PDB file of C-alpha atoms in Angstrom:
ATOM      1  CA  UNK H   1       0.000   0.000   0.000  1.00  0.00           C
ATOM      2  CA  UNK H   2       1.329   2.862  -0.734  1.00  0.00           C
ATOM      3  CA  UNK H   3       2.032   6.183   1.533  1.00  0.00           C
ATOM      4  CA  UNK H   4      -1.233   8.312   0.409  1.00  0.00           C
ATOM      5  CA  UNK H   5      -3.377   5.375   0.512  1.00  0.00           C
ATOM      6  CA  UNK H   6      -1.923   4.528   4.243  1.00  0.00           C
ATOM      7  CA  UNK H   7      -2.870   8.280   5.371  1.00  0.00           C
ATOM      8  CA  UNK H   8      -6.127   8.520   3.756  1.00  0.00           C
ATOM      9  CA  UNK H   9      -8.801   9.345   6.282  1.00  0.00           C
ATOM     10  CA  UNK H  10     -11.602   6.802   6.263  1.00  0.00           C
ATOM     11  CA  UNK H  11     -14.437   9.855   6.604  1.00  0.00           C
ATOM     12  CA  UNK H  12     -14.182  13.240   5.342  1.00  0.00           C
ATOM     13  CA  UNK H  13     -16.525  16.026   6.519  1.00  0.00           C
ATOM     14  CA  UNK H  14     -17.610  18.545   4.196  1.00  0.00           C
ATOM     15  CA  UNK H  15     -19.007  21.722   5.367  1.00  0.00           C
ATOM     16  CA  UNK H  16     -20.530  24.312   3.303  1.00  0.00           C
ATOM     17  CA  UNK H  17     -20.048  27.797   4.913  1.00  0.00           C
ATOM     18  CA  UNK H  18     -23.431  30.091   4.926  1.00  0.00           C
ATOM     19  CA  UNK H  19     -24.913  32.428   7.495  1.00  0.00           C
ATOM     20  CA  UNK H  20     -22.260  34.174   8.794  1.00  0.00           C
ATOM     21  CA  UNK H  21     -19.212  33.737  11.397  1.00  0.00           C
ATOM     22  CA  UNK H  22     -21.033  32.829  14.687  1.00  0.00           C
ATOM     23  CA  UNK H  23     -23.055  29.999  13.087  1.00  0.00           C
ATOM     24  CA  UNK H  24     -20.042  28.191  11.585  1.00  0.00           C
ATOM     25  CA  UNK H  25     -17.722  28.835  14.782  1.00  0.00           C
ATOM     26  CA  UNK H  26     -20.985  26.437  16.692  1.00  0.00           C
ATOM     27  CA  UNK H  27     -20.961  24.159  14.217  1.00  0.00           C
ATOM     28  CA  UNK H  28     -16.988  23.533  14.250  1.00  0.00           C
ATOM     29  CA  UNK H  29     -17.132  23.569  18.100  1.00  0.00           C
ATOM     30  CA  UNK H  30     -19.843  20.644  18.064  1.00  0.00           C
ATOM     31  CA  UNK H  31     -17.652  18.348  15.547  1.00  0.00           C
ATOM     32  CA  UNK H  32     -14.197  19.456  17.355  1.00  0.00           C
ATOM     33  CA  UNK H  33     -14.670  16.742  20.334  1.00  0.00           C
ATOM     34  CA  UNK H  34     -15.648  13.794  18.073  1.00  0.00           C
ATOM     35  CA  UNK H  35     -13.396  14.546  14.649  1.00  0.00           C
ATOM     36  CA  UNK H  36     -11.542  11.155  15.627  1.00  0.00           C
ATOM     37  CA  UNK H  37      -8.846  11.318  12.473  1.00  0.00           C
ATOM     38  CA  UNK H  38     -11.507  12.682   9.876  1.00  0.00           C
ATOM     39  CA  UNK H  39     -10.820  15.279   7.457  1.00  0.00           C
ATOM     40  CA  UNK H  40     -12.870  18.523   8.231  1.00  0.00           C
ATOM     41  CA  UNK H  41     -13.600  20.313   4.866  1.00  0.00           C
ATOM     42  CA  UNK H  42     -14.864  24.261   5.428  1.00  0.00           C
ATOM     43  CA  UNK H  43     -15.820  25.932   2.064  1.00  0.00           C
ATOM     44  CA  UNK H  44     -17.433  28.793   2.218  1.00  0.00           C
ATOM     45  CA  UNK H  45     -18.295  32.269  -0.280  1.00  0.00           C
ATOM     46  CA  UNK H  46     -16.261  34.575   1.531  1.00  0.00           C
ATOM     47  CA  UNK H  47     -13.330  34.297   4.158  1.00  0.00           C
ATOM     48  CA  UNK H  48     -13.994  33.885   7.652  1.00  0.00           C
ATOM     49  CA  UNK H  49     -12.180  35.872  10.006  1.00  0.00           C
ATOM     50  CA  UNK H  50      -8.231  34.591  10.578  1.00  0.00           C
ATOM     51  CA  UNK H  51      -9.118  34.045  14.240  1.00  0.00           C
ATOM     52  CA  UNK H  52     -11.717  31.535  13.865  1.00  0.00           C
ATOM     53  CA  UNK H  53      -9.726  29.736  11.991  1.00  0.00           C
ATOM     54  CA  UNK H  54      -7.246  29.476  14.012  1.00  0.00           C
ATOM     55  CA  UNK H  55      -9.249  28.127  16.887  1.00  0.00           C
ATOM     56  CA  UNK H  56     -10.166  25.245  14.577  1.00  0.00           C
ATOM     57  CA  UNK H  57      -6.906  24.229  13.275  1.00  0.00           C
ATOM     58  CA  UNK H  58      -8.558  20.595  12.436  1.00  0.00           C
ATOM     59  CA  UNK H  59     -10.457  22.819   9.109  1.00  0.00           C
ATOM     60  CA  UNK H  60      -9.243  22.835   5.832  1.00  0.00           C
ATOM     61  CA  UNK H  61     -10.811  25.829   4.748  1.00  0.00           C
ATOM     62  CA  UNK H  62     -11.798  27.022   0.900  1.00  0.00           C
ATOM     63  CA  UNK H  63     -12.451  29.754  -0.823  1.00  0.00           C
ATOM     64  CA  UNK H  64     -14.667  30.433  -3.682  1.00  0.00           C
ATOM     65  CA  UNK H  65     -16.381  34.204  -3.785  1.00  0.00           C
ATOM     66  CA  UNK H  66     -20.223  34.286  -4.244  1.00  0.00           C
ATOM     67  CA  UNK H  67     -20.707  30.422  -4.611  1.00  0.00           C
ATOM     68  CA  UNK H  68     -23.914  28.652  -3.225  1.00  0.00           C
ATOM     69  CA  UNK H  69     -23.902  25.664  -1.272  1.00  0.00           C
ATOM     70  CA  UNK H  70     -24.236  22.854  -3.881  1.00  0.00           C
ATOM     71  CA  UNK H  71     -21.168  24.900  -5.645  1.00  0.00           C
ATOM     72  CA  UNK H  72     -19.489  24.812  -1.897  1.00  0.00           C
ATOM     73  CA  UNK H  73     -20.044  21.226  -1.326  1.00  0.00           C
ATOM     74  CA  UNK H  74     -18.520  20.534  -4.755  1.00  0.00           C
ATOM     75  CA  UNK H  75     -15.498  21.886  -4.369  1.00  0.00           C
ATOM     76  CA  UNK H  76     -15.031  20.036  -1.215  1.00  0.00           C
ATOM     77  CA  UNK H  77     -16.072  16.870  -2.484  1.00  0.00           C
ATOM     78  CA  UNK H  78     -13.307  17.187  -5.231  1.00  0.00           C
ATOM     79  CA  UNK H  79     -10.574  18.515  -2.420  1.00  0.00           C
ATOM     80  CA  UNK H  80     -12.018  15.612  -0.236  1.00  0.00           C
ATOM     81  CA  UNK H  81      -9.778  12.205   0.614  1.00  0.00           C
ATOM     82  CA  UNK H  82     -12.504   9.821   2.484  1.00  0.00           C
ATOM     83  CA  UNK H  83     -13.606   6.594   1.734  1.00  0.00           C
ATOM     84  CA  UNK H  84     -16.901   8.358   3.093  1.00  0.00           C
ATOM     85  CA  UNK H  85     -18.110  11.690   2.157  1.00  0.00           C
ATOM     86  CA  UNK H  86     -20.091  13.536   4.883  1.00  0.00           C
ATOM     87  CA  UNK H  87     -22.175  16.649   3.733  1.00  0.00           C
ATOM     88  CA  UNK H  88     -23.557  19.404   6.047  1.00  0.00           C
ATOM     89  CA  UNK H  89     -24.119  23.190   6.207  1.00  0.00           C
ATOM     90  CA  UNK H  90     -22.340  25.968   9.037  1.00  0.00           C
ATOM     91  CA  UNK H  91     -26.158  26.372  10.214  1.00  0.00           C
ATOM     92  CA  UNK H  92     -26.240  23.093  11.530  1.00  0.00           C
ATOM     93  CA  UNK H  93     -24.934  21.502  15.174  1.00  0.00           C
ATOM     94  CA  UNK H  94     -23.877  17.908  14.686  1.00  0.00           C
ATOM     95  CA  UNK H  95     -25.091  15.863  17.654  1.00  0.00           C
ATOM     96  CA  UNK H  96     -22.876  14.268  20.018  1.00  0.00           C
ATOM     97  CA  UNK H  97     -22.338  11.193  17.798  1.00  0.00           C
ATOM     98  CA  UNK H  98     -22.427  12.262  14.333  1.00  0.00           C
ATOM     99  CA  UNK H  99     -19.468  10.953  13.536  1.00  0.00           C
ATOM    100  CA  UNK H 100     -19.749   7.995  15.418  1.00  0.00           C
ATOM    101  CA  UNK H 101     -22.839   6.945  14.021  1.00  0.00           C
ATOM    102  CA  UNK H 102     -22.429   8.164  10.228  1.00  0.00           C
ATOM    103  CA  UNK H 103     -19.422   5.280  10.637  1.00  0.00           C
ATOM    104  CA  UNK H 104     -21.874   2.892  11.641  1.00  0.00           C
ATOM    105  CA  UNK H 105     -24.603   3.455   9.430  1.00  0.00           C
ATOM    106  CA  UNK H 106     -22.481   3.591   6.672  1.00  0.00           C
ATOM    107  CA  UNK H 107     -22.289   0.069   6.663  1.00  0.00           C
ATOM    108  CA  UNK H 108     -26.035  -0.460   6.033  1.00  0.00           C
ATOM    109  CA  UNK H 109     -26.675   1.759   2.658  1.00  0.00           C
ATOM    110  CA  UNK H 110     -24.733   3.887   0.116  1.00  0.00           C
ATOM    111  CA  UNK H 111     -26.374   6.515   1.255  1.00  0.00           C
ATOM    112  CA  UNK H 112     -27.438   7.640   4.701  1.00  0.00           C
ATOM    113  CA  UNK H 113     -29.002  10.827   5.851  1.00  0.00           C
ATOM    114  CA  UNK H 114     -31.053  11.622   9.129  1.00  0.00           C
ATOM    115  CA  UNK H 115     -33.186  13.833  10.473  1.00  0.00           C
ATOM    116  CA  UNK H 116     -33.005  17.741  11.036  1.00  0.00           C
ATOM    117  CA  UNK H 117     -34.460  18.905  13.912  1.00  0.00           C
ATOM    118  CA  UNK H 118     -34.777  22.944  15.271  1.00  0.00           C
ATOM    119  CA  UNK H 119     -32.152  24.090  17.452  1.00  0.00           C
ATOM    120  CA  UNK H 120     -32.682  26.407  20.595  1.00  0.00           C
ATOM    121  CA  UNK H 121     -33.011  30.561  20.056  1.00  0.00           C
ATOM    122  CA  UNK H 122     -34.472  30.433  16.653  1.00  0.00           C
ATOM    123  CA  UNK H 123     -36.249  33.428  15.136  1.00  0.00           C
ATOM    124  CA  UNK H 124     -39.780  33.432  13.427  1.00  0.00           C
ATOM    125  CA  UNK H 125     -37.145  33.761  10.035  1.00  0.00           C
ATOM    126  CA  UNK H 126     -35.206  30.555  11.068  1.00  0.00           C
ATOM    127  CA  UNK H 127     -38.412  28.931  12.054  1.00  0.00           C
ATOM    128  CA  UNK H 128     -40.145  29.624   8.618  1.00  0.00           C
ATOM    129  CA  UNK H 129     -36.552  28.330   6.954  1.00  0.00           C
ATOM    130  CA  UNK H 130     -36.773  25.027   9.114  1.00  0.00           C
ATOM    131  CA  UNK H 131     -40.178  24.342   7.603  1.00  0.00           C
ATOM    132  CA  UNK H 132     -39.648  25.083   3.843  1.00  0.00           C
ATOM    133  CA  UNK H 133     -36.250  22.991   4.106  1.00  0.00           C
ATOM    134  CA  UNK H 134     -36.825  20.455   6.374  1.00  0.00           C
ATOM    135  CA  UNK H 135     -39.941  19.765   7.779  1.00  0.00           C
ATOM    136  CA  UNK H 136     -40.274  16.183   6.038  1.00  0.00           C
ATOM    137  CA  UNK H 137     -36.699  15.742   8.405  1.00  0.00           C
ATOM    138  CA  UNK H 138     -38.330  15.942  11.554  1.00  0.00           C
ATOM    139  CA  UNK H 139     -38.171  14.131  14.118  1.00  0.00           C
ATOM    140  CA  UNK H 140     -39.609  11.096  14.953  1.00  0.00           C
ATOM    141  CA  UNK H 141     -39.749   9.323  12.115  1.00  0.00           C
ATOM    142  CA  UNK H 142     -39.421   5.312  11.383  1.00  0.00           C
ATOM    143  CA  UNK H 143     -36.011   4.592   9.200  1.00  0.00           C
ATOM    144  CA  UNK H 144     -36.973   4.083   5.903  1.00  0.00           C
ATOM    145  CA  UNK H 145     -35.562   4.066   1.973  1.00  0.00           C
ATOM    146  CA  UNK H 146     -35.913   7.205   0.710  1.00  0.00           C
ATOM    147  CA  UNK H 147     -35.160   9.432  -2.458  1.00  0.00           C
ATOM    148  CA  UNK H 148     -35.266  12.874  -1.210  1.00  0.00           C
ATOM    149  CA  UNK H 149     -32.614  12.587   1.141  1.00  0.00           C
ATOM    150  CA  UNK H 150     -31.393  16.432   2.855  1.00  0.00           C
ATOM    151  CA  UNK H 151     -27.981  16.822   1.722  1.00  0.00           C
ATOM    152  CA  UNK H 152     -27.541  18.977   4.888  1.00  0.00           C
ATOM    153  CA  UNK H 153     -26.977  15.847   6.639  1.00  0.00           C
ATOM    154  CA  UNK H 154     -25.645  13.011   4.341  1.00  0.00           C
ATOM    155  CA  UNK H 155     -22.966  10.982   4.141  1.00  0.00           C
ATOM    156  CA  UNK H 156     -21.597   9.109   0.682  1.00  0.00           C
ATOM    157  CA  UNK H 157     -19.358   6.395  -0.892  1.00  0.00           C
ATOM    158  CA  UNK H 158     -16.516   8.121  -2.630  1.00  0.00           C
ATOM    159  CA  UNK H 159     -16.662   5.502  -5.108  1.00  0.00           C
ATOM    160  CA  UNK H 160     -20.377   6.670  -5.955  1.00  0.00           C
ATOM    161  CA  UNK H 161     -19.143  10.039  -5.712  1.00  0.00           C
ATOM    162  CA  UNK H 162     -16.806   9.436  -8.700  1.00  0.00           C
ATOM    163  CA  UNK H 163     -18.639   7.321 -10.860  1.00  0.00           C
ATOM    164  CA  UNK H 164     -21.182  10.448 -10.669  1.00  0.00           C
ATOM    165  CA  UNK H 165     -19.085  13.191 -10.982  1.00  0.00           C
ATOM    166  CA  UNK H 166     -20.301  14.949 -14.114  1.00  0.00           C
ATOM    167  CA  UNK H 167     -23.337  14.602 -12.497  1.00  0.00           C
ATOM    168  CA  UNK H 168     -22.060  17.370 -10.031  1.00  0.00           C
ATOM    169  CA  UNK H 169     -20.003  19.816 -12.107  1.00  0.00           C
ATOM    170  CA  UNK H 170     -22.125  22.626 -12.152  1.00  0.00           C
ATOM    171  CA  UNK H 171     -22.756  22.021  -8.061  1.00  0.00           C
ATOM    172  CA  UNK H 172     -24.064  19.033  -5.593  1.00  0.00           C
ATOM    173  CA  UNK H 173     -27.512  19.353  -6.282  1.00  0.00           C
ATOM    174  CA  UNK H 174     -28.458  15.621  -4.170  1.00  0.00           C
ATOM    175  CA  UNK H 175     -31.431  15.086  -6.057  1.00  0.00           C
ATOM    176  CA  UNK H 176     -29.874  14.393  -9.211  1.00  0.00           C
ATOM    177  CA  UNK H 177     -26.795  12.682  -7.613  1.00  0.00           C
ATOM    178  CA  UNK H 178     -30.044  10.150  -5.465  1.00  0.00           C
ATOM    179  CA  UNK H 179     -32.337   9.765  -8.612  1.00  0.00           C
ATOM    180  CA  UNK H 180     -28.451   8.283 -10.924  1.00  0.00           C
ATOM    181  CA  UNK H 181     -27.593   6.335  -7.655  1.00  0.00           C
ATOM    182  CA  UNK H 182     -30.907   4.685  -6.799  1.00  0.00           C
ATOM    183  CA  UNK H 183     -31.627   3.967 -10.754  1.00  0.00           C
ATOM    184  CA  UNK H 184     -28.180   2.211 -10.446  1.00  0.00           C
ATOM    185  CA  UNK H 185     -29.485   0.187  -7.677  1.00  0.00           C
ATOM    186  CA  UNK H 186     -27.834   1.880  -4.456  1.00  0.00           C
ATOM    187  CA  UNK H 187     -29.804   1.728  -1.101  1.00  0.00           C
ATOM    188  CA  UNK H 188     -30.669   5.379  -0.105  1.00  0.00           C
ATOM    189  CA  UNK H 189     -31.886   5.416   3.521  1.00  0.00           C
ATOM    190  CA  UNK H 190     -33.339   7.854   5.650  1.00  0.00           C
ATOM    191  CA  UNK H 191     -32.543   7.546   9.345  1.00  0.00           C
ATOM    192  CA  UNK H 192     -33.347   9.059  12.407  1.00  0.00           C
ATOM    193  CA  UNK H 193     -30.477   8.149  14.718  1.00  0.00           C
ATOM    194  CA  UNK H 194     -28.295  10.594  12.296  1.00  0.00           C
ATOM    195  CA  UNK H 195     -29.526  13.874  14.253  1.00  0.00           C
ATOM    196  CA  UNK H 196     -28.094  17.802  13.619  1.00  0.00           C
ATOM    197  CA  UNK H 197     -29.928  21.028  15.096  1.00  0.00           C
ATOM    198  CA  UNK H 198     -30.432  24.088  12.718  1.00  0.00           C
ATOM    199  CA  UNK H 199     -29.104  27.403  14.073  1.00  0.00           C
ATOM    200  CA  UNK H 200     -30.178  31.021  13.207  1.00  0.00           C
ATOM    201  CA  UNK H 201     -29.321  31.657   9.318  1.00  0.00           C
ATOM    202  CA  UNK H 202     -28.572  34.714   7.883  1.00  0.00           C
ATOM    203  CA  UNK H 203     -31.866  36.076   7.908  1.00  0.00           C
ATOM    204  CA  UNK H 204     -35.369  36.616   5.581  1.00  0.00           C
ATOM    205  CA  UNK H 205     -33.520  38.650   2.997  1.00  0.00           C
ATOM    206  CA  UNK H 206     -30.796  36.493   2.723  1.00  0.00           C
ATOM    207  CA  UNK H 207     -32.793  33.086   2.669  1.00  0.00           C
ATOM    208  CA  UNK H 208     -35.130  35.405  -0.008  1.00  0.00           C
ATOM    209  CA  UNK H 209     -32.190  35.798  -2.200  1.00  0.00           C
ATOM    210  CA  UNK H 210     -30.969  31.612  -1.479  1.00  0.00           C
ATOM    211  CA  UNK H 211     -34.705  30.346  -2.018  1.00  0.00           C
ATOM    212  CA  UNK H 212     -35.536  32.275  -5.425  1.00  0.00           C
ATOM    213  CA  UNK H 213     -31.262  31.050  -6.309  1.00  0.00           C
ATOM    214  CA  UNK H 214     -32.269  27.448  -5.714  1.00  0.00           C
ATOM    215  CA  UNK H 215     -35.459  27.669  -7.304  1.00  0.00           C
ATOM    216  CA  UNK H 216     -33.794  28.694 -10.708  1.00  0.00           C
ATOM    217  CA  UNK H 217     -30.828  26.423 -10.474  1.00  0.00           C
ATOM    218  CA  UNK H 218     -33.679  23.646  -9.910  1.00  0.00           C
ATOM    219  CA  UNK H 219     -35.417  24.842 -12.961  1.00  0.00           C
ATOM    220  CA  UNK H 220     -32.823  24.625 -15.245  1.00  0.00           C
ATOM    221  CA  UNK H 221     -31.937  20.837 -14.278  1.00  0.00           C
ATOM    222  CA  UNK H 222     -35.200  20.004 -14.895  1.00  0.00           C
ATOM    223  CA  UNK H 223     -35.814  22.678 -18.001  1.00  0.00           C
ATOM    224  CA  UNK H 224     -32.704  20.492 -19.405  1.00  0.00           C
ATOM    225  CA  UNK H 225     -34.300  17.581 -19.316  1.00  0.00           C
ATOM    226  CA  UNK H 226     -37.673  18.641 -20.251  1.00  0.00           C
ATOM    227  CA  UNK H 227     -39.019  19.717 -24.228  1.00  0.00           C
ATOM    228  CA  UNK H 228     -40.729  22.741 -24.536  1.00  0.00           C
ATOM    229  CA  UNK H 229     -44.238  21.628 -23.271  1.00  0.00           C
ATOM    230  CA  UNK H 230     -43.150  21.079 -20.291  1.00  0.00           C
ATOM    231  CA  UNK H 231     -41.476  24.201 -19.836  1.00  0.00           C
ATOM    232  CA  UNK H 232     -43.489  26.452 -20.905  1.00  0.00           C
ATOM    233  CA  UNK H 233     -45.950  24.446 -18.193  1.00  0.00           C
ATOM    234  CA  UNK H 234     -43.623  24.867 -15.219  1.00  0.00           C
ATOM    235  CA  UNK H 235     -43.373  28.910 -16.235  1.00  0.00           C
ATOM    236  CA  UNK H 236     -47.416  29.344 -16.726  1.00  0.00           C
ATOM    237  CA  UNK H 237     -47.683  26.749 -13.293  1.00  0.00           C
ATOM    238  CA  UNK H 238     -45.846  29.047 -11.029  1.00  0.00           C
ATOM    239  CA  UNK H 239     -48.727  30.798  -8.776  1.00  0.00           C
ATOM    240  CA  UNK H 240     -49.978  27.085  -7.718  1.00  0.00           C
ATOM    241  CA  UNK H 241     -46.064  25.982  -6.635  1.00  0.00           C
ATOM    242  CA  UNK H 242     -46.503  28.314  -3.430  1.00  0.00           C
ATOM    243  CA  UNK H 243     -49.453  26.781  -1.702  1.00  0.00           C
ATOM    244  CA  UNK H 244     -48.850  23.204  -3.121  1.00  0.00           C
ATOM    245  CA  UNK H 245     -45.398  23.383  -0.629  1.00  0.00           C
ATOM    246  CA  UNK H 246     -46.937  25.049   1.954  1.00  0.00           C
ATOM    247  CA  UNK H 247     -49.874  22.495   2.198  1.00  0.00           C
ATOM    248  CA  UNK H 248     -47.190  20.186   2.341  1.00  0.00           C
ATOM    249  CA  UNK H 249     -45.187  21.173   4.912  1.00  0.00           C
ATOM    250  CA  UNK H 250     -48.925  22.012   6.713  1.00  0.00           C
ATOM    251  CA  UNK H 251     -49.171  18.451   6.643  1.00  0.00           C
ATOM    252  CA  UNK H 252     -45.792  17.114   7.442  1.00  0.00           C
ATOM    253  CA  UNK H 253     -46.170  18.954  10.860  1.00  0.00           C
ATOM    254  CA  UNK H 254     -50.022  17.577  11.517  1.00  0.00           C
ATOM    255  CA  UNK H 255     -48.205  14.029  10.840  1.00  0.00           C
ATOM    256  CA  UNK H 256     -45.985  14.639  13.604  1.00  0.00           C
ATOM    257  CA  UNK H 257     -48.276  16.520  15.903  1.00  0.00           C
ATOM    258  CA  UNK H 258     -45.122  18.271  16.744  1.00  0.00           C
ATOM    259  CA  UNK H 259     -44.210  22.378  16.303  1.00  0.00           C
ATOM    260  CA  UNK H 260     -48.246  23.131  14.794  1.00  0.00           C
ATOM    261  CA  UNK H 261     -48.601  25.898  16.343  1.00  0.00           C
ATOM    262  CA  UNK H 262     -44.782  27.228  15.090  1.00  0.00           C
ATOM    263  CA  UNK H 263     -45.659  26.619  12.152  1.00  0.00           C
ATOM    264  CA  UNK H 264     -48.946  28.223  11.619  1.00  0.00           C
ATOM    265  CA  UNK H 265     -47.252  31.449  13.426  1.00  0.00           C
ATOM    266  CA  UNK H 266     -44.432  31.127  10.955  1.00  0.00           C
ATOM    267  CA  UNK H 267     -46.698  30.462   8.127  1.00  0.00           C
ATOM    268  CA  UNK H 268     -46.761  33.965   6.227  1.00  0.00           C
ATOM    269  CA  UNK H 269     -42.839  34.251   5.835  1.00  0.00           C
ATOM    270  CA  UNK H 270     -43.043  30.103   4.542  1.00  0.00           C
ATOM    271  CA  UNK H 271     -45.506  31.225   1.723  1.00  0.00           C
ATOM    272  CA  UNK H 272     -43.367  34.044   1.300  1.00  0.00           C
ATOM    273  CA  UNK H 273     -40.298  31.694   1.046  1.00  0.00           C
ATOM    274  CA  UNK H 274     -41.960  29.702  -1.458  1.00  0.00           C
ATOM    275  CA  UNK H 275     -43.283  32.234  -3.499  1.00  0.00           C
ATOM    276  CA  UNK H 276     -39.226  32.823  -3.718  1.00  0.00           C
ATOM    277  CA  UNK H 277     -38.280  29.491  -4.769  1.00  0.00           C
ATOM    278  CA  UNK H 278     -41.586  29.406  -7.264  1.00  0.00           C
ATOM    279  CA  UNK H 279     -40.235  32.661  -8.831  1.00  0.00           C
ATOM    280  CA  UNK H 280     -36.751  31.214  -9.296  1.00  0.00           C
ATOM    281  CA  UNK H 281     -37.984  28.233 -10.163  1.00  0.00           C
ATOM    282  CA  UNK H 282     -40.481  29.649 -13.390  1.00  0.00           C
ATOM    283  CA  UNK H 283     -37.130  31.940 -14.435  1.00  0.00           C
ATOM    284  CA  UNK H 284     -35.427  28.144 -14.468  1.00  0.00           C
ATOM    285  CA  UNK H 285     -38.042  26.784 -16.841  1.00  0.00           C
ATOM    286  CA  UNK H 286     -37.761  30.158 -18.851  1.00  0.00           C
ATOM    287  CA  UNK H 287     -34.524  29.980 -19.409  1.00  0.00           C
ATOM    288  CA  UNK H 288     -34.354  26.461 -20.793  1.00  0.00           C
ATOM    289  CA  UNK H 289     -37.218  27.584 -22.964  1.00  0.00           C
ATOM    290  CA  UNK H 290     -34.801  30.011 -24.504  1.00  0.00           C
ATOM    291  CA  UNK H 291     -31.837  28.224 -24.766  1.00  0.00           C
ATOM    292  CA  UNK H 292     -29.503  29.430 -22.179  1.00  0.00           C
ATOM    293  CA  UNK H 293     -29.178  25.995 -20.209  1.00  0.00           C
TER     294      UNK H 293
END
């Protein structure tokens, strides 16, 4: 075996950087006690101040001005070394035994992810972000196979990760990466004993500005996919996107009979949020209609 081989790490950690300084300092400070010989991967859209990363001196971190988080996690999946590829986002608090148990569970499926469950101190903005993004990640749920995995807590086979690269080039948007994977026969599971917390973001405006991102980006995948028909469907669909993913999450949280009453509270800025993501998502479809996918 050679030298490089002997000091790869078995797990590498990969940690796209949004929200801000204080949100990525809790998120390094919760994987600090349990890193355990794994790579630690920090890639973020603008530098984070020189003292923070020196309190962290585990962190590899990266560079790449303006970039979003599936852009983020693909640059550290291509400066990554593990067998294993874990994904999360600076928002997030990795429980206790994150690392311990992504090791475990990696055994069981090509693909793991868990559940994503609200952290303490949140804001009605957080709050409405927790439902658009991840209120189908709640806990308690049963373990389960699973296609819309959150990459926000996911952990990979490098050797899936390669044979899917040009999947990724453009960014790690999971969806497409899961749909190749599972139509290749990989197990995708979704587990709850895989826990993280989400932290305050950056804020409305800024999770504005992500959602209506997103939705485009997400539009275009599909816009490339899709002939003209279909396109020019998702652009005249838009106004019914909004309240088809707010009903959704609506009934995600009566399923759980958890966080209701959050929810409705939070509910004006989560049709707001969609409403973002619906816009972004119609410009998506508009721009594949004229050619500039």
């Amino acid at each position: 075996m050679s030298s490089s081989s002997a000091e790869r790490p078995a797990l590498s950690i990969v940690v796209g950087s949004i929200g801000g300084a204080e949100g990525l300092e809790a998120c390094l400070a919760a994987l600090a006690p349990q890193v355990d010989g794994a790579e630690v991967l920090v890639c973020e859209p603008a530098p984070s101040p020189a003292e923070l990363r020196a309190r962290f001196p585990f962190a590899r971190f990266h560079v790449r001005e303006g970039a979003l988080v599936p852009e983020l996690w693909r640059d550290g999946i291509d400066a990554s070394r593990g067998a294993t590829v874990a994904l999360t986002i600076s928002p997030m608090r990795p429980a206790p035994d994150w690392v311990a148990r992504i090791r475990e569970l990696e055994q069981r499926a090509e693909v793991v992810a868990g559940a994503i469950d609200p952290g303490p101190d949140l804001r009605l903005a957080d709050w409405a972000e927790y439902f658009c993004r991840y209120a189908r990640d709640m806990l308690p749920f049963e373990g389960h196979e699973c296609l819309e995995l959150p990459g926000d807590n996911a952990a990979y086979r490098r050797d899936d990760l390669e044979r899917t690269r040009p999947l990724y080039r453009d960014g790690f948007w999971e969806p497409e990466v899961n749909r190749r994977l599972h139509a290749e026969g990989a197990r995708l599971w979704h587990t709850p004993e895989l826990v993280v917390l989400q932290g305050r973001s950056g804020g409305a405006r800024a999770f504005t500005r992500q959602r209506v991102a997103h939705g485009r980006a997400h539009g275009q995948q599909r816009g490339a996919r899709f002939g003209r028909g279909r396109n020019l469907a998702g652009v005249l669909g838009a106004p019914l996107v909004a309240p088809l993913l707010t009903a959704r999450i609506l009934r995600e949280t009566q399923q759980r009979r958890r966080l209701r009453g959050r929810a409705l509270v939070a509910l004006p800025l989560v049709l707001w949020f969609n409403a973002a993501w619906a816009a972004g998502e119609a410009r998506g479809h508009l721009d594949a209609l004229r050619g500039h996918v």
